Short mmCIF file of C-alpha atoms in Angstrom, two decimals:
data_model
loop_
_atom_site.label_atom_id
_atom_site.label_comp_id
_atom_site.label_asym_id
_atom_site.label_seq_id
_atom_site.Cartn_x
_atom_site.Cartn_y
_atom_site.Cartn_z
CA UNK A 1 -22.89 -12.96 -17.22
CA UNK A 2 -23.35 -9.96 -19.43
CA UNK A 3 -27.07 -9.76 -20.20
CA UNK A 4 -26.46 -9.05 -23.89
CA UNK A 5 -24.30 -12.15 -24.11
CA UNK A 6 -26.98 -14.35 -22.54
CA UNK A 7 -29.57 -12.86 -24.89
CA UNK A 8 -27.30 -13.66 -27.83
CA UNK A 9 -27.43 -17.35 -27.01
CA UNK A 10 -31.22 -17.23 -26.87
CA UNK A 11 -31.48 -15.50 -30.26
CA UNK A 12 -28.89 -17.69 -31.92
CA UNK A 13 -30.61 -20.84 -30.69
CA UNK A 14 -27.35 -22.48 -29.69
CA UNK A 15 -27.72 -25.74 -27.82
CA UNK A 16 -25.89 -26.77 -24.70
CA UNK A 17 -24.45 -29.75 -26.56
CA UNK A 18 -23.03 -27.47 -29.24
CA UNK A 19 -21.53 -25.17 -26.66
CA UNK A 20 -19.95 -28.07 -24.81
CA UNK A 21 -18.36 -29.36 -28.00
CA UNK A 22 -16.77 -26.00 -28.71
CA UNK A 23 -15.51 -25.19 -25.24
CA UNK A 24 -13.39 -28.18 -24.25
CA UNK A 25 -10.12 -26.31 -24.78
CA UNK A 26 -11.42 -22.80 -24.14
CA UNK A 27 -9.46 -22.44 -20.90
CA UNK A 28 -5.95 -23.43 -19.96
CA UNK A 29 -4.00 -22.76 -16.82
CA UNK A 30 -0.92 -20.60 -17.32
CA UNK A 31 2.19 -22.19 -15.82
CA UNK A 32 3.45 -19.66 -13.31
CA UNK A 33 5.94 -19.88 -10.44
CA UNK A 34 4.92 -19.89 -6.81
CA UNK A 35 5.18 -16.59 -4.97
CA UNK A 36 8.52 -15.93 -3.33
CA UNK A 37 6.89 -14.47 -0.21
CA UNK A 38 3.68 -15.37 1.59
CA UNK A 39 1.46 -14.20 4.40
CA UNK A 40 2.46 -15.92 7.66
CA UNK A 41 0.12 -18.78 8.49
CA UNK A 42 -2.15 -18.38 11.50
CA UNK A 43 -4.45 -20.63 13.47
CA UNK A 44 -7.57 -18.66 12.61
CA UNK A 45 -9.63 -18.45 9.43
CA UNK A 46 -8.68 -15.65 7.05
CA UNK A 47 -10.41 -13.91 4.14
CA UNK A 48 -9.28 -12.89 0.67
CA UNK A 49 -11.17 -10.74 -1.84
CA UNK A 50 -10.45 -11.04 -5.56
CA UNK A 51 -12.11 -9.57 -8.65
CA UNK A 52 -11.58 -11.06 -12.09
CA UNK A 53 -14.60 -10.91 -14.34
CA UNK A 54 -17.89 -12.72 -13.82
CA UNK A 55 -18.07 -13.95 -10.26
CA UNK A 56 -19.89 -17.17 -11.21
CA UNK A 57 -16.73 -18.81 -12.55
CA UNK A 58 -14.41 -17.27 -9.99
CA UNK A 59 -16.60 -18.64 -7.21
CA UNK A 60 -16.69 -22.10 -8.77
CA UNK A 61 -12.90 -22.31 -9.11
CA UNK A 62 -12.15 -21.34 -5.53
CA UNK A 63 -14.88 -23.51 -4.07
CA UNK A 64 -12.81 -26.40 -5.42
CA UNK A 65 -9.67 -25.48 -3.46
CA UNK A 66 -8.86 -27.60 -0.42
CA UNK A 67 -8.77 -25.45 2.69
CA UNK A 68 -11.33 -22.98 1.39
CA UNK A 69 -14.30 -22.91 3.75
CA UNK A 70 -16.67 -20.69 1.77
CA UNK A 71 -16.84 -18.41 -1.24
CA UNK A 72 -19.34 -15.56 -1.57
CA UNK A 73 -20.03 -13.65 -4.78
CA UNK A 74 -20.44 -9.91 -4.45
CA UNK A 75 -19.29 -6.41 -5.25
CA UNK A 76 -16.18 -4.55 -4.06
CA UNK A 77 -14.79 -1.06 -4.53
CA UNK A 78 -17.98 0.97 -4.36
CA UNK A 79 -20.52 2.03 -1.76
CA UNK A 80 -23.19 0.00 0.01
CA UNK A 81 -25.92 2.14 -1.53
CA UNK A 82 -25.13 0.96 -5.06
CA UNK A 83 -24.05 -2.62 -4.36
CA UNK A 84 -26.84 -4.27 -6.37
CA UNK A 85 -26.58 -6.10 -9.67
CA UNK A 86 -28.94 -3.77 -11.51
CA UNK A 87 -26.84 -0.78 -10.49
CA UNK A 88 -23.40 -2.37 -10.90
CA UNK A 89 -24.06 -3.38 -14.53
CA UNK A 90 -24.59 0.28 -15.42
CA UNK A 91 -20.79 0.58 -14.96
CA UNK A 92 -21.20 3.79 -12.97
CA UNK A 93 -20.89 2.57 -9.37
CA UNK A 94 -17.16 1.86 -9.13
CA UNK A 95 -17.76 -1.72 -8.03
CA UNK A 96 -16.05 -4.79 -9.41
CA UNK A 97 -17.71 -8.17 -9.43
CA UNK A 98 -15.71 -9.97 -6.76
CA UNK A 99 -15.58 -12.97 -4.48
CA UNK A 100 -14.82 -13.20 -0.77
CA UNK A 101 -12.93 -16.36 0.14
CA UNK A 102 -12.84 -17.63 3.70
CA UNK A 103 -9.97 -20.05 4.06
CA UNK A 104 -7.94 -22.01 6.58
CA UNK A 105 -4.34 -20.79 6.34
CA UNK A 106 -3.16 -24.01 7.98
CA UNK A 107 -4.31 -25.83 4.83
CA UNK A 108 -3.94 -23.28 2.03
CA UNK A 109 -1.92 -20.08 2.01
CA UNK A 110 -2.78 -16.64 0.65
CA UNK A 111 0.00 -16.93 -1.93
CA UNK A 112 -1.42 -20.23 -3.16
CA UNK A 113 -4.80 -18.59 -3.63
CA UNK A 114 -3.06 -15.84 -5.60
CA UNK A 115 -1.37 -18.44 -7.78
CA UNK A 116 -4.76 -19.97 -8.66
CA UNK A 117 -6.16 -16.50 -9.25
CA UNK A 118 -3.43 -15.49 -11.69
CA UNK A 119 -3.00 -18.88 -13.37
CA UNK A 120 -6.52 -20.03 -14.15
CA UNK A 121 -9.30 -18.12 -12.40
CA UNK A 122 -9.05 -15.22 -14.86
CA UNK A 123 -6.77 -13.48 -17.36
CA UNK A 124 -4.82 -10.75 -15.52
CA UNK A 125 -3.77 -9.07 -18.78
CA UNK A 126 -7.27 -8.07 -19.88
CA UNK A 127 -8.14 -4.48 -18.99
CA UNK A 128 -11.72 -3.92 -17.81
CA UNK A 129 -12.99 -7.10 -19.37
CA UNK A 130 -12.96 -10.89 -19.19
CA UNK A 131 -14.07 -13.08 -22.06
CA UNK A 132 -17.42 -11.81 -23.38
CA UNK A 133 -17.92 -9.31 -20.54
CA UNK A 134 -16.62 -5.76 -20.77
CA UNK A 135 -16.64 -2.75 -18.47
CA UNK A 136 -14.84 -1.73 -15.28
CA UNK A 137 -17.03 -4.00 -13.14
CA UNK A 138 -15.19 -6.91 -14.80
CA UNK A 139 -11.73 -5.55 -14.00
CA UNK A 140 -8.87 -7.54 -12.51
CA UNK A 141 -8.37 -6.32 -8.95
CA UNK A 142 -7.22 -7.53 -5.56
CA UNK A 143 -8.67 -6.10 -2.38
CA UNK A 144 -6.14 -6.91 0.39
CA UNK A 145 -7.63 -7.39 3.84
CA UNK A 146 -4.47 -6.28 5.64
CA UNK A 147 -1.00 -4.88 5.03
CA UNK A 148 0.57 -8.33 4.74
CA UNK A 149 -1.78 -9.36 1.95
CA UNK A 150 -1.12 -6.09 0.16
CA UNK A 151 2.66 -6.62 0.31
CA UNK A 152 2.44 -10.22 -0.91
CA UNK A 153 0.07 -9.34 -3.77
CA UNK A 154 2.23 -6.43 -4.94
CA UNK A 155 5.41 -8.50 -4.81
CA UNK A 156 3.79 -11.36 -6.73
CA UNK A 157 2.57 -9.09 -9.51
CA UNK A 158 6.10 -7.70 -9.84
CA UNK A 159 7.56 -11.23 -9.80
CA UNK A 160 5.19 -12.48 -12.52
CA UNK A 161 5.76 -9.45 -14.72
CA UNK A 162 9.52 -9.93 -14.50
CA UNK A 163 9.13 -13.62 -15.33
CA UNK A 164 7.20 -12.67 -18.50
CA UNK A 165 4.85 -15.63 -18.22
CA UNK A 166 2.08 -13.75 -20.06
CA UNK A 167 2.10 -12.29 -23.57
CA UNK A 168 1.14 -8.88 -22.17
CA UNK A 169 1.66 -6.87 -19.00
CA UNK A 170 -0.45 -7.65 -15.93
CA UNK A 171 -3.14 -5.00 -15.42
CA UNK A 172 -4.38 -6.25 -12.04
CA UNK A 173 -4.98 -3.37 -9.66
CA UNK A 174 -4.51 -3.46 -5.90
CA UNK A 175 -7.43 -1.58 -4.45
CA UNK A 176 -9.20 -0.90 -1.20
CA UNK A 177 -12.88 -0.95 -0.42
CA UNK A 178 -15.57 -2.95 1.30
CA UNK A 179 -17.09 -6.17 0.02
CA UNK A 180 -20.87 -6.52 -0.27
CA UNK A 181 -22.54 -9.87 -0.91
CA UNK A 182 -24.48 -10.18 -4.16
CA UNK A 183 -28.08 -11.23 -4.44
CA UNK A 184 -29.00 -14.77 -3.46
CA UNK A 185 -29.59 -15.91 -7.02
CA UNK A 186 -25.92 -15.26 -7.83
CA UNK A 187 -24.61 -17.47 -5.01
CA UNK A 188 -23.46 -20.98 -6.03
CA UNK A 189 -24.71 -20.21 -9.54
CA UNK A 190 -22.34 -22.71 -11.14
CA UNK A 191 -23.56 -25.61 -8.98
CA UNK A 192 -27.23 -24.70 -9.26
CA UNK A 193 -27.24 -24.00 -13.01
CA UNK A 194 -24.93 -26.59 -14.63
CA UNK A 195 -26.59 -26.28 -18.05
CA UNK A 196 -26.76 -22.51 -18.24
CA UNK A 197 -25.11 -21.54 -21.58
CA UNK A 198 -22.65 -19.15 -19.94
CA UNK A 199 -21.60 -21.77 -17.39
CA UNK A 200 -21.17 -24.48 -20.03
CA UNK A 201 -19.19 -22.35 -22.45
CA UNK A 202 -17.01 -20.26 -20.15
CA UNK A 203 -16.91 -21.64 -16.63
CA UNK A 204 -16.90 -25.43 -16.91
CA UNK A 205 -13.67 -25.36 -18.97
CA UNK A 206 -12.14 -23.01 -16.41
CA UNK A 207 -12.99 -25.33 -13.51
CA UNK A 208 -11.69 -28.32 -15.47
CA UNK A 209 -8.44 -26.47 -16.17
CA UNK A 210 -8.04 -25.71 -12.48
CA UNK A 211 -8.52 -29.35 -11.51
CA UNK A 212 -6.00 -30.48 -14.11
CA UNK A 213 -3.33 -27.93 -13.23
CA UNK A 214 -3.78 -27.90 -9.46
CA UNK A 215 -4.71 -31.51 -8.73
CA UNK A 216 -2.88 -31.65 -5.36
CA UNK A 217 -5.04 -28.87 -3.92
CA UNK A 218 -8.28 -29.60 -5.81
CA UNK A 219 -11.16 -31.25 -4.02
#
């Protein structure tokens, strides 16, 4: 959702049909093993906060996971005073574009959400960027909501690095910080703007890749 990238489409005069034709194989899920450890399942709803580039596509992927009750786009890692889009895109606030997932652990586990996150929701080997978007607000980061999530996330990163399933080292950071919801126009952007050039070129292939690779847990 980098503004310069959106402006590029407008100047270039690219059509949605042309973008669709060129993006069919733009995203593929990386085959990765399941986590060896997981957060114990509980009878109450839990939350997870992940950052991995533009939150439009991240939100769309996780909204398609069975057991996920809601996904909110927002900002994590900075202060409440600067948690606005206009400030975050200056790359001076310390925030990352992130999503807050509310999920039912009786239906989907934290480790399963991590597997989707690392396999298809974003590229964990890109430092401070994803696709066309660059800057620390697009960094790969996990914001554990408790000590158990932190332990599972750290162990999974170590497990995946040892398995060498990526061509480069994972750069995902485990951070702490509050989550702040983004502006209303960012929420459910994928569903409300299906023909937006960014959605068509970058996010629809990502969602399709998720559904293909994770069919048993896809809605």
